[in-house]
Short mmCIF file of N, CA and C (backbone and C1' of nucleotides) in Angstrom, two decimals:
data_model
loop_
_atom_site.label_atom_id
_atom_site.label_comp_id
_atom_site.label_asym_id
_atom_site.label_seq_id
_atom_site.Cartn_x
_atom_site.Cartn_y
_atom_site.Cartn_z
N UNK A 1 111.90 124.11 107.33
CA UNK A 1 112.76 123.04 106.78
C UNK A 1 111.93 121.81 106.46
N UNK A 2 112.21 121.26 105.31
CA UNK A 2 111.43 120.09 104.89
C UNK A 2 111.98 118.81 105.49
N UNK A 3 111.10 117.84 105.59
CA UNK A 3 111.47 116.52 106.11
C UNK A 3 111.21 115.47 105.06
N UNK A 4 112.05 114.43 105.04
CA UNK A 4 111.95 113.40 104.01
C UNK A 4 112.12 112.02 104.59
N UNK A 5 111.89 111.05 103.72
CA UNK A 5 112.20 109.67 104.11
C UNK A 5 112.90 109.00 102.94
N UNK A 6 114.07 108.46 103.22
CA UNK A 6 114.84 107.74 102.20
C UNK A 6 114.73 106.25 102.48
N UNK A 7 114.42 105.53 101.45
CA UNK A 7 114.22 104.10 101.63
C UNK A 7 115.31 103.34 100.91
N UNK A 8 115.84 102.34 101.60
CA UNK A 8 116.90 101.55 100.97
C UNK A 8 116.85 100.11 101.48
N UNK A 9 117.21 99.20 100.62
CA UNK A 9 117.36 97.83 101.08
C UNK A 9 118.72 97.73 101.74
N UNK A 10 118.75 97.27 102.99
CA UNK A 10 120.03 97.21 103.71
C UNK A 10 121.07 96.35 102.99
N UNK A 11 120.62 95.39 102.20
CA UNK A 11 121.58 94.57 101.46
C UNK A 11 122.30 95.39 100.39
N UNK A 12 121.63 96.43 99.91
CA UNK A 12 122.21 97.29 98.87
C UNK A 12 122.98 98.45 99.49
N UNK A 13 122.34 99.13 100.41
CA UNK A 13 122.96 100.29 101.07
C UNK A 13 122.30 100.44 102.44
N UNK A 14 123.05 100.19 103.49
CA UNK A 14 122.47 100.21 104.83
C UNK A 14 122.84 101.49 105.57
N UNK A 15 122.13 101.72 106.66
CA UNK A 15 122.44 102.89 107.47
C UNK A 15 123.84 102.77 108.08
N UNK A 16 124.23 101.54 108.37
CA UNK A 16 125.58 101.29 108.87
C UNK A 16 126.63 101.83 107.89
N UNK A 17 126.42 101.53 106.61
CA UNK A 17 127.35 102.03 105.60
C UNK A 17 127.31 103.55 105.52
N UNK A 18 126.09 104.09 105.69
CA UNK A 18 125.94 105.55 105.66
C UNK A 18 126.73 106.19 106.80
N UNK A 19 126.67 105.53 107.98
CA UNK A 19 127.43 106.03 109.13
C UNK A 19 128.92 105.99 108.84
N UNK A 20 129.35 104.90 108.23
CA UNK A 20 130.78 104.75 107.94
C UNK A 20 131.26 105.76 106.90
N UNK A 21 130.34 106.24 106.09
CA UNK A 21 130.70 107.25 105.10
C UNK A 21 131.05 108.58 105.76
N UNK A 22 130.60 108.73 107.00
CA UNK A 22 131.04 109.87 107.81
C UNK A 22 130.45 111.21 107.42
N UNK A 23 131.14 112.27 107.86
CA UNK A 23 130.67 113.64 107.70
C UNK A 23 130.49 114.06 106.25
N UNK A 24 131.36 113.52 105.42
CA UNK A 24 131.31 113.91 104.01
C UNK A 24 130.09 113.35 103.29
N UNK A 25 129.57 112.26 103.83
CA UNK A 25 128.38 111.68 103.25
C UNK A 25 128.64 111.00 101.92
N UNK A 26 127.54 110.69 101.26
CA UNK A 26 127.61 110.02 99.96
C UNK A 26 126.47 110.50 99.09
N UNK A 27 126.55 110.21 97.81
CA UNK A 27 125.43 110.55 96.94
C UNK A 27 124.36 109.47 97.04
N UNK A 28 123.14 109.90 96.88
CA UNK A 28 122.00 108.98 96.93
C UNK A 28 121.55 108.78 95.49
N UNK A 29 122.13 107.80 94.85
CA UNK A 29 121.82 107.64 93.43
C UNK A 29 120.88 106.46 93.19
N UNK A 30 120.61 106.21 91.96
CA UNK A 30 119.81 105.04 91.60
C UNK A 30 118.32 105.29 91.55
N UNK A 31 117.90 106.50 91.87
CA UNK A 31 116.47 106.80 91.81
C UNK A 31 116.04 106.89 90.34
N UNK A 32 115.03 106.11 89.99
CA UNK A 32 114.56 106.11 88.60
C UNK A 32 113.05 106.25 88.58
N UNK A 33 112.57 107.14 89.38
CA UNK A 33 111.13 107.33 89.49
C UNK A 33 110.86 108.83 89.53
N UNK A 34 109.93 109.26 88.72
CA UNK A 34 109.76 110.70 88.55
C UNK A 34 109.21 111.41 89.76
N UNK A 35 108.38 110.71 90.53
CA UNK A 35 107.86 111.32 91.73
C UNK A 35 108.98 111.47 92.76
N UNK A 36 109.79 110.43 92.87
CA UNK A 36 110.93 110.48 93.79
C UNK A 36 111.89 111.59 93.35
N UNK A 37 112.08 111.71 92.06
CA UNK A 37 112.94 112.77 91.52
C UNK A 37 112.41 114.15 91.90
N UNK A 38 111.12 114.29 91.77
CA UNK A 38 110.48 115.57 92.10
C UNK A 38 110.77 115.93 93.56
N UNK A 39 110.66 114.95 94.42
CA UNK A 39 110.93 115.20 95.84
C UNK A 39 112.39 115.60 96.04
N UNK A 40 113.27 114.90 95.35
CA UNK A 40 114.70 115.23 95.53
C UNK A 40 115.01 116.63 95.03
N UNK A 41 114.32 117.03 93.97
CA UNK A 41 114.56 118.37 93.43
C UNK A 41 114.12 119.45 94.40
N UNK A 42 113.20 119.07 95.29
CA UNK A 42 112.69 120.04 96.26
C UNK A 42 113.58 120.13 97.50
N UNK A 43 114.57 119.26 97.59
CA UNK A 43 115.41 119.23 98.79
C UNK A 43 116.42 120.37 98.81
N UNK A 44 116.73 120.78 100.04
CA UNK A 44 117.75 121.80 100.23
C UNK A 44 118.79 121.25 101.19
N UNK A 45 119.99 121.75 101.09
CA UNK A 45 121.02 121.38 102.07
C UNK A 45 120.52 121.74 103.45
N UNK A 46 120.66 120.82 104.39
CA UNK A 46 120.19 121.06 105.74
C UNK A 46 118.87 120.38 106.05
N UNK A 47 118.14 119.97 105.01
CA UNK A 47 116.91 119.21 105.24
C UNK A 47 117.25 117.88 105.90
N UNK A 48 116.35 117.43 106.76
CA UNK A 48 116.56 116.15 107.43
C UNK A 48 115.65 115.08 106.85
N UNK A 49 116.10 113.85 106.94
CA UNK A 49 115.26 112.74 106.47
C UNK A 49 115.44 111.51 107.32
N UNK A 50 114.42 110.67 107.32
CA UNK A 50 114.56 109.37 107.96
C UNK A 50 115.23 108.41 107.00
N UNK A 51 115.95 107.47 107.56
CA UNK A 51 116.56 106.40 106.76
C UNK A 51 115.78 105.13 107.07
N UNK A 52 115.11 104.61 106.05
CA UNK A 52 114.26 103.43 106.25
C UNK A 52 114.86 102.21 105.56
N UNK A 53 114.91 101.12 106.31
CA UNK A 53 115.37 99.84 105.75
C UNK A 53 114.18 99.02 105.28
N UNK A 54 114.14 98.73 104.00
CA UNK A 54 113.05 97.88 103.51
C UNK A 54 113.46 96.41 103.61
N UNK A 55 112.53 95.55 103.35
CA UNK A 55 112.76 94.09 103.34
C UNK A 55 113.15 93.51 104.69
N UNK A 56 114.44 93.34 104.94
CA UNK A 56 114.88 92.64 106.15
C UNK A 56 114.41 93.32 107.44
N UNK A 57 114.61 94.62 107.48
CA UNK A 57 114.34 95.36 108.70
C UNK A 57 112.92 95.88 108.78
N UNK A 58 112.50 96.51 107.72
CA UNK A 58 111.22 97.19 107.67
C UNK A 58 111.07 98.14 108.85
N UNK A 59 112.04 99.02 108.99
CA UNK A 59 112.01 99.96 110.10
C UNK A 59 112.80 101.22 109.75
N UNK A 60 112.36 102.32 110.38
CA UNK A 60 113.13 103.56 110.30
C UNK A 60 114.25 103.42 111.31
N UNK A 61 115.46 103.60 110.86
CA UNK A 61 116.59 103.25 111.72
C UNK A 61 117.48 104.43 112.07
N UNK A 62 117.42 105.47 111.26
CA UNK A 62 118.30 106.58 111.54
C UNK A 62 117.85 107.88 110.89
N UNK A 63 118.64 108.91 111.13
CA UNK A 63 118.37 110.23 110.57
C UNK A 63 119.53 110.64 109.68
N UNK A 64 119.20 111.19 108.53
CA UNK A 64 120.23 111.70 107.63
C UNK A 64 119.94 113.16 107.31
N UNK A 65 120.98 113.84 106.83
CA UNK A 65 120.84 115.24 106.46
C UNK A 65 121.24 115.41 105.00
N UNK A 66 120.46 116.18 104.28
CA UNK A 66 120.82 116.49 102.90
C UNK A 66 121.96 117.51 102.94
N UNK A 67 123.07 117.19 102.29
CA UNK A 67 124.20 118.13 102.33
C UNK A 67 124.49 118.74 100.97
N UNK A 68 123.88 118.18 99.93
CA UNK A 68 124.05 118.78 98.62
C UNK A 68 122.76 118.59 97.83
N UNK A 69 122.20 119.68 97.34
CA UNK A 69 120.93 119.58 96.62
C UNK A 69 121.10 118.87 95.27
N UNK A 70 119.97 118.66 94.64
CA UNK A 70 119.86 117.89 93.40
C UNK A 70 120.88 118.25 92.32
N UNK A 71 121.52 117.23 91.81
CA UNK A 71 122.42 117.40 90.67
C UNK A 71 122.37 116.13 89.83
N UNK A 72 122.83 116.18 88.58
CA UNK A 72 122.65 115.04 87.67
C UNK A 72 123.34 113.77 88.17
N UNK A 73 122.68 112.65 87.97
CA UNK A 73 123.21 111.34 88.33
C UNK A 73 123.98 110.79 87.13
N UNK A 74 125.29 110.75 87.26
CA UNK A 74 126.11 110.33 86.12
C UNK A 74 125.93 108.85 85.79
N UNK A 75 125.33 108.10 86.72
CA UNK A 75 125.11 106.68 86.44
C UNK A 75 123.83 106.45 85.65
N UNK A 76 123.10 107.52 85.38
CA UNK A 76 121.87 107.40 84.60
C UNK A 76 122.15 107.76 83.14
N UNK A 77 122.17 106.77 82.29
CA UNK A 77 122.55 107.03 80.90
C UNK A 77 121.46 107.77 80.13
N UNK A 78 120.26 107.79 80.65
CA UNK A 78 119.21 108.54 79.95
C UNK A 78 119.31 110.04 80.25
N UNK A 79 120.06 110.38 81.30
CA UNK A 79 120.25 111.78 81.63
C UNK A 79 119.02 112.45 82.24
N UNK A 80 118.02 111.64 82.58
CA UNK A 80 116.79 112.23 83.10
C UNK A 80 116.79 112.41 84.61
N UNK A 81 117.62 111.61 85.26
CA UNK A 81 117.52 111.59 86.71
C UNK A 81 118.75 112.15 87.38
N UNK A 82 118.58 112.53 88.62
CA UNK A 82 119.68 113.10 89.38
C UNK A 82 119.71 112.50 90.77
N UNK A 83 120.45 113.16 91.64
CA UNK A 83 120.59 112.65 93.00
C UNK A 83 120.96 113.78 93.94
N UNK A 84 120.95 113.47 95.21
CA UNK A 84 121.40 114.43 96.22
C UNK A 84 122.48 113.74 97.06
N UNK A 85 123.23 114.53 97.83
CA UNK A 85 124.18 113.95 98.77
C UNK A 85 123.57 113.98 100.16
N UNK A 86 123.76 112.91 100.91
CA UNK A 86 123.28 112.86 102.29
C UNK A 86 124.39 112.35 103.19
N UNK A 87 124.30 112.74 104.45
CA UNK A 87 125.22 112.18 105.45
C UNK A 87 124.40 111.70 106.64
N UNK A 88 124.92 110.70 107.34
CA UNK A 88 124.24 110.19 108.52
C UNK A 88 124.33 111.23 109.63
N UNK A 89 123.23 111.48 110.31
CA UNK A 89 123.24 112.37 111.46
C UNK A 89 123.40 111.54 112.72
N UNK A 90 122.53 110.56 112.87
CA UNK A 90 122.62 109.66 114.03
C UNK A 90 121.64 108.53 113.87
N UNK A 91 121.93 107.41 114.50
CA UNK A 91 120.93 106.33 114.54
C UNK A 91 119.86 106.71 115.54
N UNK A 92 118.66 106.22 115.35
CA UNK A 92 117.60 106.45 116.33
C UNK A 92 117.88 105.62 117.58
N UNK A 93 117.47 106.15 118.72
CA UNK A 93 117.65 105.44 119.98
C UNK A 93 116.98 104.07 119.88
N UNK A 94 115.73 104.10 119.38
CA UNK A 94 115.03 102.84 119.11
C UNK A 94 114.49 102.93 117.71
N UNK A 95 114.73 101.89 116.91
CA UNK A 95 114.21 101.97 115.56
C UNK A 95 112.70 101.82 115.58
N UNK A 96 112.06 102.41 114.59
CA UNK A 96 110.61 102.43 114.53
C UNK A 96 110.18 101.53 113.37
N UNK A 97 109.50 100.45 113.70
CA UNK A 97 109.15 99.46 112.69
C UNK A 97 107.92 99.88 111.90
N UNK A 98 107.82 99.29 110.74
CA UNK A 98 106.64 99.53 109.90
C UNK A 98 105.37 99.15 110.66
N UNK A 99 105.43 98.05 111.41
CA UNK A 99 104.27 97.59 112.18
C UNK A 99 103.85 98.65 113.18
N UNK A 100 104.84 99.29 113.84
CA UNK A 100 104.53 100.36 114.79
C UNK A 100 103.86 101.54 114.10
N UNK A 101 104.39 101.86 112.94
CA UNK A 101 103.85 102.99 112.19
C UNK A 101 102.41 102.71 111.77
N UNK A 102 102.18 101.49 111.30
CA UNK A 102 100.83 101.13 110.88
C UNK A 102 99.86 101.08 112.06
N UNK A 103 100.40 100.78 113.25
CA UNK A 103 99.55 100.67 114.44
C UNK A 103 99.24 102.04 115.02
N UNK A 104 99.92 103.08 114.55
CA UNK A 104 99.74 104.43 115.07
C UNK A 104 98.74 105.20 114.21
N UNK A 105 97.54 105.44 114.74
CA UNK A 105 96.50 106.08 113.93
C UNK A 105 96.92 107.44 113.38
N UNK A 106 97.74 108.16 114.14
CA UNK A 106 98.16 109.50 113.69
C UNK A 106 99.11 109.43 112.50
N UNK A 107 99.60 108.23 112.19
CA UNK A 107 100.51 108.09 111.05
C UNK A 107 99.84 107.39 109.87
N UNK A 108 98.53 107.32 109.92
CA UNK A 108 97.79 106.59 108.88
C UNK A 108 97.97 107.20 107.50
N UNK A 109 98.33 108.48 107.45
CA UNK A 109 98.48 109.14 106.16
C UNK A 109 99.92 109.21 105.66
N UNK A 110 100.81 108.58 106.40
CA UNK A 110 102.19 108.59 105.94
C UNK A 110 102.32 107.91 104.58
N UNK A 111 103.17 108.48 103.73
CA UNK A 111 103.37 107.90 102.40
C UNK A 111 103.87 106.47 102.52
N UNK A 112 104.66 106.23 103.54
CA UNK A 112 105.21 104.89 103.76
C UNK A 112 104.10 103.85 103.88
N UNK A 113 102.99 104.27 104.47
CA UNK A 113 101.85 103.36 104.65
C UNK A 113 101.05 103.23 103.36
N UNK A 114 100.88 104.37 102.68
CA UNK A 114 100.00 104.38 101.51
C UNK A 114 100.68 104.05 100.19
N UNK A 115 101.93 104.37 100.09
CA UNK A 115 102.64 104.14 98.83
C UNK A 115 104.04 103.65 99.17
N UNK A 116 104.09 102.46 99.71
CA UNK A 116 105.34 101.97 100.28
C UNK A 116 106.41 101.77 99.21
N UNK A 117 106.04 101.77 97.96
CA UNK A 117 107.04 101.49 96.93
C UNK A 117 107.84 102.73 96.52
N UNK A 118 107.35 103.87 96.89
CA UNK A 118 108.07 105.10 96.54
C UNK A 118 109.35 105.20 97.37
N UNK A 119 110.48 105.42 96.69
CA UNK A 119 111.76 105.31 97.39
C UNK A 119 112.21 106.58 98.09
N UNK A 120 111.66 107.72 97.68
CA UNK A 120 111.96 108.97 98.37
C UNK A 120 110.63 109.65 98.65
N UNK A 121 110.37 109.89 99.90
CA UNK A 121 109.04 110.36 100.30
C UNK A 121 109.11 111.61 101.15
N UNK A 122 108.09 112.46 101.03
CA UNK A 122 108.01 113.61 101.94
C UNK A 122 107.40 113.18 103.27
N UNK A 123 107.81 113.83 104.34
CA UNK A 123 107.28 113.56 105.68
C UNK A 123 106.83 114.90 106.24
N UNK A 124 105.64 114.93 106.82
CA UNK A 124 105.17 116.19 107.40
C UNK A 124 105.83 116.42 108.75
N UNK A 125 105.79 117.65 109.21
CA UNK A 125 106.36 117.99 110.50
C UNK A 125 105.74 117.19 111.62
N UNK A 126 104.43 117.02 111.52
CA UNK A 126 103.69 116.25 112.53
C UNK A 126 104.14 114.79 112.54
N UNK A 127 104.26 114.21 111.34
CA UNK A 127 104.70 112.82 111.24
C UNK A 127 106.11 112.65 111.79
N UNK A 128 106.94 113.63 111.49
CA UNK A 128 108.32 113.61 111.98
C UNK A 128 108.33 113.56 113.50
N UNK A 129 107.53 114.42 114.10
CA UNK A 129 107.47 114.51 115.56
C UNK A 129 107.01 113.19 116.18
N UNK A 130 105.98 112.61 115.58
CA UNK A 130 105.42 111.37 116.13
C UNK A 130 106.42 110.22 116.01
N UNK A 131 107.07 110.12 114.87
CA UNK A 131 108.05 109.04 114.69
C UNK A 131 109.20 109.22 115.68
N UNK A 132 109.63 110.47 115.87
CA UNK A 132 110.70 110.75 116.83
C UNK A 132 110.28 110.33 118.24
N UNK A 133 109.03 110.57 118.54
CA UNK A 133 108.47 110.18 119.82
C UNK A 133 108.57 108.65 119.98
N UNK A 134 108.13 107.94 118.95
CA UNK A 134 108.16 106.47 118.99
C UNK A 134 109.60 105.96 119.10
N UNK A 135 110.54 106.75 118.60
CA UNK A 135 111.94 106.33 118.61
C UNK A 135 112.62 106.65 119.94
N UNK A 136 111.85 107.23 120.86
CA UNK A 136 112.45 107.59 122.14
C UNK A 136 113.31 108.83 122.05
N UNK A 137 112.99 109.68 121.06
CA UNK A 137 113.78 110.89 120.82
C UNK A 137 112.92 112.12 121.04
N UNK A 138 112.04 112.02 122.02
CA UNK A 138 111.04 113.08 122.22
C UNK A 138 111.67 114.45 122.40
N UNK A 139 112.85 114.48 123.08
CA UNK A 139 113.49 115.76 123.34
C UNK A 139 113.96 116.43 122.06
N UNK A 140 114.14 115.61 121.04
CA UNK A 140 114.60 116.13 119.76
C UNK A 140 113.44 116.51 118.85
N UNK A 141 112.25 116.18 119.31
CA UNK A 141 111.09 116.35 118.45
C UNK A 141 110.77 117.82 118.23
N UNK A 142 111.08 118.66 119.21
CA UNK A 142 110.78 120.07 119.06
C UNK A 142 111.59 120.65 117.92
N UNK A 143 110.95 121.48 117.19
CA UNK A 143 111.62 122.04 116.02
C UNK A 143 112.70 123.02 116.45
P DG B 1 112.36 80.58 97.17
"O5'" DG B 1 110.91 80.31 96.62
"C5'" DG B 1 110.08 79.54 97.50
"C4'" DG B 1 108.66 80.02 97.41
"C3'" DG B 1 108.24 80.49 96.02
"O3'" DG B 1 106.87 80.14 95.90
"C1'" DG B 1 108.06 82.31 97.51
P DC B 2 106.04 80.37 94.60
"O5'" DC B 2 105.02 81.45 95.16
"C5'" DC B 2 104.27 81.15 96.33
"C4'" DC B 2 103.35 82.31 96.65
"C3'" DC B 2 102.64 82.87 95.42
"O3'" DC B 2 101.28 83.06 95.74
"C1'" DC B 2 103.83 84.60 96.53
P DC B 3 100.20 83.30 94.60
"O5'" DC B 3 99.94 84.85 94.80
"C5'" DC B 3 99.58 85.34 96.09
"C4'" DC B 3 99.65 86.86 96.08
"C3'" DC B 3 99.04 87.49 94.82
"O3'" DC B 3 98.39 88.66 95.22
"C1'" DC B 3 101.21 88.26 95.09
P DA B 4 97.00 89.01 94.56
"O5'" DA B 4 96.73 90.45 95.20
"C5'" DA B 4 97.19 90.75 96.52
"C4'" DA B 4 97.74 92.16 96.56
"C3'" DA B 4 97.04 93.14 95.62
"O3'" DA B 4 96.89 94.35 96.33
"C1'" DA B 4 99.35 93.06 95.10
P DA B 5 96.21 95.61 95.65
"O5'" DA B 5 97.49 96.48 95.30
"C5'" DA B 5 98.34 96.91 96.35
"C4'" DA B 5 99.39 97.84 95.78
"C3'" DA B 5 98.82 98.89 94.83
"O3'" DA B 5 99.51 100.10 95.09
"C1'" DA B 5 100.43 97.62 93.69
P DC B 6 98.92 101.50 94.58
"O5'" DC B 6 100.00 101.93 93.51
"C5'" DC B 6 101.37 101.98 93.91
"C4'" DC B 6 102.24 101.77 92.70
"C3'" DC B 6 101.91 102.71 91.54
"O3'" DC B 6 102.94 103.67 91.46
"C1'" DC B 6 102.49 100.51 90.83
P DG B 7 102.87 104.86 90.38
"O5'" DG B 7 104.02 104.42 89.38
"C5'" DG B 7 105.24 103.90 89.88
"C4'" DG B 7 106.13 103.51 88.72
"C3'" DG B 7 106.07 104.48 87.54
"O3'" DG B 7 107.38 104.58 87.00
"C1'" DG B 7 105.34 102.33 86.85
P DT B 8 107.67 105.43 85.68
"O5'" DT B 8 107.76 104.32 84.55
"C5'" DT B 8 108.59 103.19 84.78
"C4'" DT B 8 108.57 102.30 83.55
"C3'" DT B 8 108.68 103.06 82.22
"O3'" DT B 8 109.62 102.35 81.45
"C1'" DT B 8 106.75 101.70 82.21
P DT B 9 110.10 102.91 80.01
"O5'" DT B 9 109.46 101.84 79.03
"C5'" DT B 9 109.52 100.45 79.36
"C4'" DT B 9 108.63 99.69 78.39
"C3'" DT B 9 108.75 100.18 76.94
"O3'" DT B 9 109.07 99.05 76.15
"C1'" DT B 9 106.47 100.08 77.63
P DG B 10 109.51 99.21 74.62
"O5'" DG B 10 108.15 98.82 73.86
"C5'" DG B 10 107.48 97.61 74.20
"C4'" DG B 10 106.15 97.57 73.47
"C3'" DG B 10 106.23 98.11 72.04
"O3'" DG B 10 105.32 97.36 71.25
"C1'" DG B 10 104.64 99.33 73.23
P DG B 11 105.57 97.21 69.69
"O5'" DG B 11 104.13 96.77 69.19
"C5'" DG B 11 103.36 95.85 69.98
"C4'" DG B 11 101.89 96.18 69.86
"C3'" DG B 11 101.44 96.56 68.45
"O3'" DG B 11 100.21 95.92 68.18
"C1'" DG B 11 100.88 98.29 69.95
P DC B 12 99.66 95.76 66.70
"O5'" DC B 12 98.61 96.94 66.61
"C5'" DC B 12 97.38 96.82 67.35
"C4'" DC B 12 96.73 98.18 67.47
"C3'" DC B 12 96.54 98.92 66.15
"O3'" DC B 12 95.25 98.61 65.64
"C1'" DC B 12 97.15 100.37 67.95
P DG C 1 98.67 113.72 73.39
"O5'" DG C 1 97.68 112.52 73.39
"C5'" DG C 1 96.31 112.67 73.06
"C4'" DG C 1 95.68 111.36 73.39
"C3'" DG C 1 95.86 110.94 74.84
"O3'" DG C 1 94.66 110.28 75.21
"C1'" DG C 1 96.80 109.28 73.46
P DC C 2 94.27 109.94 76.67
"O5'" DC C 2 93.91 108.40 76.48
"C5'" DC C 2 92.94 108.04 75.50
"C4'" DC C 2 92.94 106.54 75.31
"C3'" DC C 2 92.86 105.75 76.62
"O3'" DC C 2 91.91 104.74 76.46
"C1'" DC C 2 94.77 105.06 75.37
P DC C 3 91.26 104.01 77.73
"O5'" DC C 3 92.08 102.64 77.76
"C5'" DC C 3 92.10 101.82 76.60
"C4'" DC C 3 93.13 100.72 76.77
"C3'" DC C 3 93.18 100.12 78.17
"O3'" DC C 3 93.45 98.75 78.04
"C1'" DC C 3 95.30 100.84 77.61
P DA C 4 92.56 97.67 78.82
"O5'" DA C 4 93.19 96.28 78.35
"C5'" DA C 4 93.50 96.09 76.98
"C4'" DA C 4 94.87 95.45 76.86
"C3'" DA C 4 95.16 94.35 77.88
"O3'" DA C 4 95.80 93.30 77.18
"C1'" DA C 4 96.83 96.02 78.03
P DA C 5 96.23 91.94 77.94
"O5'" DA C 5 97.80 92.15 78.04
"C5'" DA C 5 98.54 92.37 76.84
"C4'" DA C 5 100.01 92.48 77.20
"C3'" DA C 5 100.49 91.39 78.16
"O3'" DA C 5 101.77 90.96 77.71
"C1'" DA C 5 100.94 93.53 79.08
P DC C 6 102.48 89.66 78.37
"O5'" DC C 6 103.69 90.33 79.14
"C5'" DC C 6 104.51 91.28 78.47
"C4'" DC C 6 105.26 92.09 79.50
"C3'" DC C 6 105.89 91.23 80.59
"O3'" DC C 6 107.29 91.31 80.46
"C1'" DC C 6 104.89 93.22 81.45
P DG C 7 108.25 90.50 81.44
"O5'" DG C 7 108.73 91.67 82.42
"C5'" DG C 7 109.26 92.87 81.86
"C4'" DG C 7 109.74 93.77 82.98
"C3'" DG C 7 110.52 93.03 84.07
"O3'" DG C 7 111.59 93.87 84.49
"C1'" DG C 7 108.58 94.03 85.02
P DT C 8 112.56 93.44 85.68
"O5'" DT C 8 111.99 94.31 86.89
"C5'" DT C 8 111.78 95.69 86.69
"C4'" DT C 8 111.38 96.32 88.02
"C3'" DT C 8 112.16 95.80 89.22
"O3'" DT C 8 112.48 96.93 90.00
"C1'" DT C 8 109.84 95.50 89.58
P DT C 9 113.41 96.80 91.26
"O5'" DT C 9 112.40 97.12 92.45
"C5'" DT C 9 111.55 98.25 92.33
"C4'" DT C 9 110.52 98.19 93.44
"C3'" DT C 9 111.11 97.85 94.81
"O3'" DT C 9 110.68 98.87 95.68
"C1'" DT C 9 109.27 96.44 94.32
P DG C 10 111.30 99.04 97.09
"O5'" DG C 10 110.32 98.18 97.99
"C5'" DG C 10 108.96 98.60 98.13
"C4'" DG C 10 108.23 97.55 98.89
"C3'" DG C 10 108.97 97.04 100.13
"O3'" DG C 10 108.02 96.90 101.16
"C1'" DG C 10 108.34 95.23 98.80
P DG C 11 108.41 96.99 102.66
"O5'" DG C 11 107.08 96.41 103.30
"C5'" DG C 11 105.81 96.84 102.82
"C4'" DG C 11 104.82 95.70 102.91
"C3'" DG C 11 104.86 94.95 104.24
"O3'" DG C 11 103.54 94.67 104.63
"C1'" DG C 11 105.23 93.43 102.46
P DC C 12 103.19 94.19 106.11
"O5'" DC C 12 103.02 92.63 105.96
"C5'" DC C 12 101.89 92.13 105.23
"C4'" DC C 12 102.11 90.68 104.93
"C3'" DC C 12 102.54 89.86 106.13
"O3'" DC C 12 101.38 89.27 106.72
"C1'" DC C 12 103.65 89.21 104.10
#
DNA sequence: GCCAACGTTGGC
DNA sequence: GCCAACGTTGGC
């Protein structure tokens, strides 16, 4: 199963709102970047992702699950981009800040560190485990 | 609020 | 098809 990271400005769409959207989840639209699109096209229902708050928080705050694979984004008038549906799984016990991630040598290769502007990013299994560890979710880290 | 990094656009 | 100019994002 693949792992991802979804990035959002909490002022636009926060994890709190994602939680309130409940089991049915919501579509993750507004992506207008081809690399991010490529990642979304690779997603499958059941894939898990981190929910990252940019700007105010600068921290990974929760876990989401992809519940519907890539389909066209009707809000994109060019017709080039699409979106996936995600639902909140749970908030992390402790959120993991960007500063923590940067301070962790084993996470030096995370896309978040190297290409922070990319809004949808792949996360390796190892990175997932380490972030879960930092979040105090070590028991959940096992695959 | 500033600025670096990156993507996109448009002139040639 | 190249590349400079411009706009946007996001960390600080």
